[in-house]
Short mmCIF file of C-alpha atoms and ligand atoms in Angstrom, two decimals:
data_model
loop_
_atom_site.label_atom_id
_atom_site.label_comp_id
_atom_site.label_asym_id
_atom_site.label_seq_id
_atom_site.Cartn_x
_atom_site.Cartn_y
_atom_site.Cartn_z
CA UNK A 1 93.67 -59.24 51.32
CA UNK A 2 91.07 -58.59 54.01
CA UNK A 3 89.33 -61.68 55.15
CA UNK A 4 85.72 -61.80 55.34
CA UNK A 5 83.87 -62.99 58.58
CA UNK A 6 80.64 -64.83 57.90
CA UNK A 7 77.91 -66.79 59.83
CA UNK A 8 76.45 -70.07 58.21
CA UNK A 9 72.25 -70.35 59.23
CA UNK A 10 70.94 -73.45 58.99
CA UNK A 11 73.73 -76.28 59.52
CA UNK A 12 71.66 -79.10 57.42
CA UNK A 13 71.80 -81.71 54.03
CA UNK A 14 73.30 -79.19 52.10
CA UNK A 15 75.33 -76.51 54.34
CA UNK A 16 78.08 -79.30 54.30
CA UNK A 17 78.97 -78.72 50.80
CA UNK A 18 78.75 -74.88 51.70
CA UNK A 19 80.98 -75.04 55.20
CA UNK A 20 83.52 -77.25 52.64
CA UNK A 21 83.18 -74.82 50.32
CA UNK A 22 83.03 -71.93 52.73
CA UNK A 23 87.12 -73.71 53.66
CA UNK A 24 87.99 -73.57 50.04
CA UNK A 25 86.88 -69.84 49.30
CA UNK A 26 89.59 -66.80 49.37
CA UNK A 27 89.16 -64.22 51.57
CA UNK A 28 86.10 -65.20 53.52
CA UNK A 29 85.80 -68.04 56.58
CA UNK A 30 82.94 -68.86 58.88
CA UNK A 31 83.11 -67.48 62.22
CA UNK A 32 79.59 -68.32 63.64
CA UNK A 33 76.97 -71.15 62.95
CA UNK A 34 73.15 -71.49 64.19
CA UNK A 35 70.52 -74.38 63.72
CA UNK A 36 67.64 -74.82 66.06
CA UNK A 37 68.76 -78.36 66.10
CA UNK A 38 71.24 -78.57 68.76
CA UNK A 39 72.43 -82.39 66.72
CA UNK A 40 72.89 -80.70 63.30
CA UNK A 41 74.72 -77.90 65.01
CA UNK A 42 76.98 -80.46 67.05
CA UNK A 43 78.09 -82.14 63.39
CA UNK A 44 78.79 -79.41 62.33
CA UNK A 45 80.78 -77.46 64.36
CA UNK A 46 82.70 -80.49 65.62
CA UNK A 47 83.59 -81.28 61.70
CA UNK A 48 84.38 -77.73 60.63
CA UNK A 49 85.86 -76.91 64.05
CA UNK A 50 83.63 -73.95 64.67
CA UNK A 51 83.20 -72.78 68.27
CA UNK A 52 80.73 -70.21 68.26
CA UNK A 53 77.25 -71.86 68.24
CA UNK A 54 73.68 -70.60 68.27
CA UNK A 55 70.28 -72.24 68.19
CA UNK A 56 68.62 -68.86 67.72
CA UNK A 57 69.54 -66.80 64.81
CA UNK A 58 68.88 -63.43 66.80
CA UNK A 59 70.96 -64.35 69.64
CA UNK A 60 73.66 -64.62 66.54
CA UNK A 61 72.74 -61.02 65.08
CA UNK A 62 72.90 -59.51 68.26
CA UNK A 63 76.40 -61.07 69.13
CA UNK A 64 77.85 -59.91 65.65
CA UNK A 65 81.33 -59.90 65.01
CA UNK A 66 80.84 -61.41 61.32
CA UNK A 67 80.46 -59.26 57.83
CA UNK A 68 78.20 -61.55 56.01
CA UNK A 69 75.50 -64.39 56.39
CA UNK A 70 75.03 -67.27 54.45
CA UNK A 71 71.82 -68.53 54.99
CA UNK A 72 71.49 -72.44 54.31
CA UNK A 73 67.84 -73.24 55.79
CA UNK A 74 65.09 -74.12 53.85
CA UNK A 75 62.36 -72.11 52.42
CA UNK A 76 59.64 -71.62 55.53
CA UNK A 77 62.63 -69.14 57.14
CA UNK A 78 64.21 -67.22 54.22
CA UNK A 79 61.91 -64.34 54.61
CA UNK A 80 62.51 -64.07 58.29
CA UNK A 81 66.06 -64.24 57.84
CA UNK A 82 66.76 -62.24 55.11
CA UNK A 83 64.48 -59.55 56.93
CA UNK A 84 66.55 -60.22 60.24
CA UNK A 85 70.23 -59.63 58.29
CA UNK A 86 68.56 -56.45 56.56
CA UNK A 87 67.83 -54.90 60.28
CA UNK A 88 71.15 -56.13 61.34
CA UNK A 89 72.49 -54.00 57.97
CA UNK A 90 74.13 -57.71 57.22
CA UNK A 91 74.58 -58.47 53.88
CA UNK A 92 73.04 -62.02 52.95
CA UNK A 93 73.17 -65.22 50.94
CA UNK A 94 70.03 -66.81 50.68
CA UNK A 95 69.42 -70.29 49.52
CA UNK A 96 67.51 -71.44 46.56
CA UNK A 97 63.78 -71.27 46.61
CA UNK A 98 64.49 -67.40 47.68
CA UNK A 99 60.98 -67.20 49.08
CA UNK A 100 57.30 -69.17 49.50
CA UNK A 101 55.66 -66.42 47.14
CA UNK A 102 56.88 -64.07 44.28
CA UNK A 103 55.66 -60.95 46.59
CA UNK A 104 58.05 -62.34 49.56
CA UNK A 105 60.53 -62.30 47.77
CA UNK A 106 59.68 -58.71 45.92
CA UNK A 107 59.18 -57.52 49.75
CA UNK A 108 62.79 -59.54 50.99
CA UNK A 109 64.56 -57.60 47.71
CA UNK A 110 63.16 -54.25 48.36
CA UNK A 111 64.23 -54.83 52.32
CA UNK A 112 67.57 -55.46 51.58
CA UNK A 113 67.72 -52.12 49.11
CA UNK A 114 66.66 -49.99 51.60
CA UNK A 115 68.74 -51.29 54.57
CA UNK A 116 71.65 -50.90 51.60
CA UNK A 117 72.85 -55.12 52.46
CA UNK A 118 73.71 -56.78 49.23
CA UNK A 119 71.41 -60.02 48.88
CA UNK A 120 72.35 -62.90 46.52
CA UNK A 121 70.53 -66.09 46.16
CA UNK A 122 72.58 -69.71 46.18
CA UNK A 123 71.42 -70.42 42.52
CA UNK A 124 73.86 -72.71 41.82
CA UNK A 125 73.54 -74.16 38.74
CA UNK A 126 74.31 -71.86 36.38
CA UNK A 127 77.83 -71.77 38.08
CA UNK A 128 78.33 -75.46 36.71
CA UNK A 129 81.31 -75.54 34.55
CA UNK A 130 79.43 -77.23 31.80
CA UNK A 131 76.89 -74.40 31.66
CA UNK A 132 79.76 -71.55 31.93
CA UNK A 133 81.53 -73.48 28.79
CA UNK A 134 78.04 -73.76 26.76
CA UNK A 135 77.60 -69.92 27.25
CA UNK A 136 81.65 -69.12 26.12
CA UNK A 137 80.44 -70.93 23.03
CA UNK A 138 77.26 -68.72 22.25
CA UNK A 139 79.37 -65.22 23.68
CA UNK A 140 82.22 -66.10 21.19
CA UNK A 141 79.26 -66.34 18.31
CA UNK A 142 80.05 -70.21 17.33
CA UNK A 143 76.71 -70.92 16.29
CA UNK A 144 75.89 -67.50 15.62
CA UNK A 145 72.19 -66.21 16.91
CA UNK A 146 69.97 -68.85 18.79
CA UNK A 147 66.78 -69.42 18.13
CA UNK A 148 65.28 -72.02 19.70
CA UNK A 149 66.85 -74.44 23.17
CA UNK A 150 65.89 -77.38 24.77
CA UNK A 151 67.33 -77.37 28.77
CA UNK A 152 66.65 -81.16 30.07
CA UNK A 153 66.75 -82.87 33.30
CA UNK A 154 65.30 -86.02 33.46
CA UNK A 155 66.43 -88.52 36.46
CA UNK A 156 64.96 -91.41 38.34
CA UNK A 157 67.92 -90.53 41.23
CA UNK A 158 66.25 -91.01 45.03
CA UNK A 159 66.59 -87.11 46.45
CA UNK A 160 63.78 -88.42 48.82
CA UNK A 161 66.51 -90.05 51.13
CA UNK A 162 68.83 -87.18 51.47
CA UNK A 163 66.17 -84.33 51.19
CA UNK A 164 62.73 -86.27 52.75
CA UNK A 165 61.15 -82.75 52.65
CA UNK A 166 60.61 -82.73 48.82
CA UNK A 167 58.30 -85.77 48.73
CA UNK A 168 56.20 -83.94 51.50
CA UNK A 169 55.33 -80.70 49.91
CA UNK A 170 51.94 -79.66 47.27
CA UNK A 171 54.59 -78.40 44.80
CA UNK A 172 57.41 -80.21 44.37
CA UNK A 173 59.81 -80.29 40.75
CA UNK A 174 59.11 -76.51 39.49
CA UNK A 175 59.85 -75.03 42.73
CA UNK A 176 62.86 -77.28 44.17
CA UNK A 177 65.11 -78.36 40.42
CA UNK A 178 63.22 -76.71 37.43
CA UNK A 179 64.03 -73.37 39.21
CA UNK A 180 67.65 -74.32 38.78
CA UNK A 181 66.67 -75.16 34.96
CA UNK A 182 64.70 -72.02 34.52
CA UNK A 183 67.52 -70.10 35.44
CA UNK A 184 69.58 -72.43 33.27
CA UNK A 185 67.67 -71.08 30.38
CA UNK A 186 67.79 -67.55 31.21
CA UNK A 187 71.23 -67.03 31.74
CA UNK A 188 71.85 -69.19 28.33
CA UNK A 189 68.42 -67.50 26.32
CA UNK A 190 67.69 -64.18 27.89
CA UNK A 191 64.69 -62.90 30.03
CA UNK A 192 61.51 -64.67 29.68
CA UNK A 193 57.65 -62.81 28.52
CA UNK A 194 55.78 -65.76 28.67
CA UNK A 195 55.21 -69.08 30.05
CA UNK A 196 53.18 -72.51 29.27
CA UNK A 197 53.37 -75.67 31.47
CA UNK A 198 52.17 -79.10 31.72
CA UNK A 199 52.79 -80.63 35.22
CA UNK A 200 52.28 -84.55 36.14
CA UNK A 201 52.98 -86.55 40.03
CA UNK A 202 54.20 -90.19 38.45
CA UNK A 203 55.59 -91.44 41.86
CA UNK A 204 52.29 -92.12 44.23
CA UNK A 205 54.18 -91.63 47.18
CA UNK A 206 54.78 -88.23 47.10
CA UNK A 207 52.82 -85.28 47.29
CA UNK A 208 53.80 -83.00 44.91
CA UNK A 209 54.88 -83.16 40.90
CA UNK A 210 57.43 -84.83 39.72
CA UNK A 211 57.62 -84.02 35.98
CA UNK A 212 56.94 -80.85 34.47
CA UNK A 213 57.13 -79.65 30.69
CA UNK A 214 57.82 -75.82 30.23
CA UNK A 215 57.36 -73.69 27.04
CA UNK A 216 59.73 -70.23 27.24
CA UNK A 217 59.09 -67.15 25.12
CA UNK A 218 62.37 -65.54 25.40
CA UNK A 219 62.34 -61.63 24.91
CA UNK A 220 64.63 -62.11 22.08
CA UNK A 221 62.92 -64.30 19.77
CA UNK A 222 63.81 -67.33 20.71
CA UNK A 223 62.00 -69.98 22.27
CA UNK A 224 62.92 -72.86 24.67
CA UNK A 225 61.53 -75.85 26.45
CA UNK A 226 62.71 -76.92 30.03
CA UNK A 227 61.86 -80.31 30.87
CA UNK A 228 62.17 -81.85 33.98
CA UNK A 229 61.60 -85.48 35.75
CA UNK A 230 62.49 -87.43 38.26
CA UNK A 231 60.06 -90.42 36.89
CA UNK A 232 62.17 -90.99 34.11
CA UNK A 233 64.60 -94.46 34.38
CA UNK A 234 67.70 -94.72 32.35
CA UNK A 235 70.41 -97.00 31.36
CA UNK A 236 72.53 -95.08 32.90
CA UNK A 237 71.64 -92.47 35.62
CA UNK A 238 72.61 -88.79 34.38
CA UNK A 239 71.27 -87.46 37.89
CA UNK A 240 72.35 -84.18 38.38
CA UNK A 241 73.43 -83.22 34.74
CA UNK A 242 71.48 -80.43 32.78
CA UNK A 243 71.64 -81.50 28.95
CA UNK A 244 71.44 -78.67 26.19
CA UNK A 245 70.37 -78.27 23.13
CA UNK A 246 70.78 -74.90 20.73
CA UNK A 247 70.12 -74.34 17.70
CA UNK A 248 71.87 -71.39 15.83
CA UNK A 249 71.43 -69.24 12.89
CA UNK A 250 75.17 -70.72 11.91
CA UNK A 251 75.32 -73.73 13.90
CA UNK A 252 73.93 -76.11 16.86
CA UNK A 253 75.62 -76.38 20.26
CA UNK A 254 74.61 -80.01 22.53
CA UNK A 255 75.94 -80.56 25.85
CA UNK A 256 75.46 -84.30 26.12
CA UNK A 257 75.32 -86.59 28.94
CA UNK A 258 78.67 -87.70 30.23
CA UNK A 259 79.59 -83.91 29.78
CA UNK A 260 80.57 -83.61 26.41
CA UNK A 261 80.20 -80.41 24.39
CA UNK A 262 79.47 -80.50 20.59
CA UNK A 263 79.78 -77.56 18.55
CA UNK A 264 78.93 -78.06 15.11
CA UNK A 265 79.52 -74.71 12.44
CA UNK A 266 80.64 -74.44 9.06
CA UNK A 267 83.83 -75.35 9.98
CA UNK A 268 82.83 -78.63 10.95
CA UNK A 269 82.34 -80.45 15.20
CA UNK A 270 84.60 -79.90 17.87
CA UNK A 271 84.13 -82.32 20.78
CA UNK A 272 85.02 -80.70 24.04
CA UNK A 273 84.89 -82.58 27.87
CA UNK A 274 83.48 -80.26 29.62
CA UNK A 275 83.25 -82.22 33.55
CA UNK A 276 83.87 -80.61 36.49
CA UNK A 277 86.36 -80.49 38.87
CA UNK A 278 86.16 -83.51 41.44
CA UNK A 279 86.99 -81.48 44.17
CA UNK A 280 88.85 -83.01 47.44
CA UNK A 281 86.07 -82.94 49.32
CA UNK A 282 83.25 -83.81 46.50
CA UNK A 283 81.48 -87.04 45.74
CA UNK A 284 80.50 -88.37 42.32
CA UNK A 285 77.61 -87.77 41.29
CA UNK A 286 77.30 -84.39 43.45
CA UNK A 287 80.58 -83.01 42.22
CA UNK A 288 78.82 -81.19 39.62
CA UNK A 289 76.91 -79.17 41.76
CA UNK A 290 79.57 -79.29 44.58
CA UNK A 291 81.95 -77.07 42.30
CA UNK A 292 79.46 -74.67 41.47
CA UNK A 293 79.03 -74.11 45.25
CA UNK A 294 82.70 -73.34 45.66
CA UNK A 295 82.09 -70.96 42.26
CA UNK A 296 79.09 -69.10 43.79
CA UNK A 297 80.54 -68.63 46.72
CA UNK A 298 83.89 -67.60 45.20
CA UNK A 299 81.92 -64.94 42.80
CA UNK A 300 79.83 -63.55 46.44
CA UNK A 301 83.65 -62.66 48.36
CA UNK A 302 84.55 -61.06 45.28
CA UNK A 303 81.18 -59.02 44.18
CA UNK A 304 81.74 -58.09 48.25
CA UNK A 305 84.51 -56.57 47.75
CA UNK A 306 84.26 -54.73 44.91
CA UNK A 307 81.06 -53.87 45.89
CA UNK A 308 79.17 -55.26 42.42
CA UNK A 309 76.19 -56.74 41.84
CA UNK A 310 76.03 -60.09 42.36
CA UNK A 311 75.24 -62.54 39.16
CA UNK A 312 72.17 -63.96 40.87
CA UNK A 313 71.55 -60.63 42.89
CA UNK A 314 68.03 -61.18 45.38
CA UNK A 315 66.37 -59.01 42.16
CA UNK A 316 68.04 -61.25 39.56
CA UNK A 317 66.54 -63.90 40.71
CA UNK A 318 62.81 -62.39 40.99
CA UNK A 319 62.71 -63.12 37.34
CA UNK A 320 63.69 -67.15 37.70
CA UNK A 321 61.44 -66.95 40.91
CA UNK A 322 58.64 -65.42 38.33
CA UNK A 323 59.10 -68.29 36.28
CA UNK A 324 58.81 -70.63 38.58
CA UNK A 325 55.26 -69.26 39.84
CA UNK A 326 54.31 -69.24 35.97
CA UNK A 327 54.44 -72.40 35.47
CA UNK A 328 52.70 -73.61 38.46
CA UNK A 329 50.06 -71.17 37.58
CA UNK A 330 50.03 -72.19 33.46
CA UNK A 331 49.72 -75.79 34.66
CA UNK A 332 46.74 -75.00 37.01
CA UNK A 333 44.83 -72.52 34.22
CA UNK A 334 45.95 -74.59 31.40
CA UNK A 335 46.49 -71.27 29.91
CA UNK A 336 49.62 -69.49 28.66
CA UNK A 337 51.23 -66.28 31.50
CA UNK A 338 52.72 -63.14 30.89
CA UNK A 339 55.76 -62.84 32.69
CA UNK A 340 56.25 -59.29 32.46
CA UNK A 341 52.70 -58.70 34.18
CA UNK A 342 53.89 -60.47 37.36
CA UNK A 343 57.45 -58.57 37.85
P1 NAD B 1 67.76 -79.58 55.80
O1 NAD B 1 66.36 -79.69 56.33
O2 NAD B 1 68.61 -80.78 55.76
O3 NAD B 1 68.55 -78.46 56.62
C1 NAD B 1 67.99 -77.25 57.03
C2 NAD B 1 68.53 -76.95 58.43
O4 NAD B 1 68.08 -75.64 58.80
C3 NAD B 1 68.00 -77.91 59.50
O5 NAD B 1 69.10 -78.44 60.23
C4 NAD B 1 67.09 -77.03 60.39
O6 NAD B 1 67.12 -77.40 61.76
C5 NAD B 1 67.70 -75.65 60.18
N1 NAD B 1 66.75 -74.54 60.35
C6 NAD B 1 65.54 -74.37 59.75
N2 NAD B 1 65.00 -73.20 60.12
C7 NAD B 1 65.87 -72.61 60.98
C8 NAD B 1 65.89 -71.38 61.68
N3 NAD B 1 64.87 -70.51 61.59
N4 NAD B 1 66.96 -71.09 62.45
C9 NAD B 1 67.98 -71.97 62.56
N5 NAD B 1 68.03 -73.15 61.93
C10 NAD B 1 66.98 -73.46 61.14
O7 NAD B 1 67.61 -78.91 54.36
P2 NAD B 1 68.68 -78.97 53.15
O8 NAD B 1 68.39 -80.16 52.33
O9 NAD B 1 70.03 -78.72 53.67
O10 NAD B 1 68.17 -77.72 52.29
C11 NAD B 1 68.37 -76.40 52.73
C12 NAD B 1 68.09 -75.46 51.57
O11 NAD B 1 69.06 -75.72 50.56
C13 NAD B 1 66.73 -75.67 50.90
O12 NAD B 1 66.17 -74.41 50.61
C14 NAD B 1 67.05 -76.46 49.63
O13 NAD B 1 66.14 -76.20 48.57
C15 NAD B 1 68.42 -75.93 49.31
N6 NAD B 1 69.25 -76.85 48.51
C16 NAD B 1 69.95 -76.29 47.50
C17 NAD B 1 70.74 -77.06 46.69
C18 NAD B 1 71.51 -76.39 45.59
O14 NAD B 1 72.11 -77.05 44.75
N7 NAD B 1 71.50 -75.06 45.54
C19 NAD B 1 70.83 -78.45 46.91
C20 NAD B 1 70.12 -78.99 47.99
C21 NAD B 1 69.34 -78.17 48.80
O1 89V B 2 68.90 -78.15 44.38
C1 89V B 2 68.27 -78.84 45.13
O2 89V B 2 67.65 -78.33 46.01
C2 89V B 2 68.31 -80.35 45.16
C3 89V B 2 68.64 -81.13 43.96
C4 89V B 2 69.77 -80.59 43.14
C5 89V B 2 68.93 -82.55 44.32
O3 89V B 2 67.45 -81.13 43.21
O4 89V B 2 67.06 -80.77 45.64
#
């Protein structure tokens, strides 16, 4: 099999789990890293023994010599760098929040269509195996057709000391974890026509909010409520677990905490575990998301190659970005948005 060649932007917090990943993925490797922060790039490439360096990403582009970009650095640059892999026909990963705005990211989409690069966003978390296993359950039909969901994420975890950006910006939850949620519910629920939220900042020393309550009109009927904190204390810490609740024409489907998966029909419960993988390289309680790195990744070689559309394609993910900009603005008017009039 042909390997892939890619370059890794952005050699931060998070592009660890994505260079270990990167080392775990058939038919792809890194070839090329960049930060602007000679320090970060230093870690690095020392760890992951990676020789070509840059501290300017179009020094890297006009170098070349890789067939794909995986770009790891947060929001402020995604537009500029998706933009900058769309000139260089470079087809690009782009990590989650795609874009500042809704229109960026309609204008970073429509870029890459034109230049003919495939885009897909890191959205991770629907990649979790406990969210692939609760969707087996609804394909198969256990609890025949759902009608109503509940997608909860309530922590009291620290991100402030590995990520000290989040506490720093006017939006905060919505845009940074209920995005992962929201897309949680869309992948499980279907597309989205309208949106209600009620946003609240618990923790005075941040900027932003840090709990938000989200009402989902799903296009098929059903409706759903993501709920998100990271006010909430807990015996024990779920931190980062998504629990889920469906309720079925013919039966209910819970994904508890601990990672247990109840499915109860007329044929009675079955328990499942449903944990991920602790992978060599992961850390409890990050392994969940760790995996689902590897599985993104994984599922961007192989879209590559056949040259498919990628599950969370750049325009996939306008409609979780969409969401996300709902909210903020349902919280603000106190007044329910149409979806469908913003895509
Ligand atoms: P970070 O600040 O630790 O790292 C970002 C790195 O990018 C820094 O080293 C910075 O110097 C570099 N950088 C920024 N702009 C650059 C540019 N134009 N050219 C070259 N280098 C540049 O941030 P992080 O915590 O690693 O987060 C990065 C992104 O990953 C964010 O968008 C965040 O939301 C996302 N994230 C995703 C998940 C997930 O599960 N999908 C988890 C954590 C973070
Ligand atoms: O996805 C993220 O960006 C992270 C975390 C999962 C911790 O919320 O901030």
């Amino acid at each position: 099999m042909t390997e892939l060649q890619g370059a890794l932007i952005g050699c931060g917090f998070f592009a660890i789990n994505q260079m270990h990943a990167w080392n775990d993925v058939e038919g792809a490797r890194i070839v090329a890293i960049c930060d602007r922060d000679p320090a970060r790039l230093k870690v690095v490439g020392d760890q992951f023994g990676i020789d070509r360096r840059y501290r300017d990403a179009e020094a890297l582009f006009a170098d070349g010599g890789f067939d794909f970009v995986d770009i790891a650095t947060t929001v402020e640059s995604h537009r500029a760098l998706v933009e900058m892999a769309a000139r260089h026909k470079v087809p690009a990963i782009c990590q989650k929040p795609f874009a500042k705005t809704l229109s960026d990211a309609k204008i970073m989409v429509e870029t890459c269509r034109n230049a003919g690069v495939a885009l897909m966003v890191h959205e991770n978390f629907r990649w979790q195996t406990p969210i692939q296993a609760v969707r087996k359950a609804l394909e198969v039909g256990a609890i025949g057709t759902p009608f109503w969901g509940r997608f909860s994420f309530r922590s009291g975890y620290d991100v402030f000391s590995g990520q000290p950006y989040l506490a720093e910006g006017e939006r905060f939850i919505i845009e940074d974890l209920g995005i992962h949620v929201l897309d949680i519910a869309r992948y499980i629920l279907g597309d989205v026509s309208a949106v209600t939220a009620r946003t609240k900042r618990v923790n005075p020393k941040i900027k932003g909010e840090d709990v938000a309550t989200i009402l989902l009109d799903h296009k098929n009927g059903a409706t759903s409520v993501v709920d998100v904190s990271y006010a909430t204390r807990l015996l024990t810490e779920p931190f980062p677990e998504t629990l889920v609740e469906l309720d079925g024409s013919e039966g209910t489907i819970r994904l508890t905490q601990g990672y247990g998966l109840k499915v109860t029909n007329a044929e009675g419960t079955t328990t499942t575990n449903v944990s991920p993988k602790l992978l060599p390289w992961a850390s409890r309680p990050w392994h969940n998301i760790q995996e689902s790195v590897y599985a993104i990744q994984q599922h961007w070689v192989d879209q590559l190659k056949r040259g498919m559309e990628h599950s969370t394609s750049g325009a996939d993910n306008l409609r979780t970005f969409a969401l996300v900009e709902g909210a903020y603005e349902s919280a603000a008017k106190g007044q329910t948005i149409d979806v469908g009039a913003m895509l």
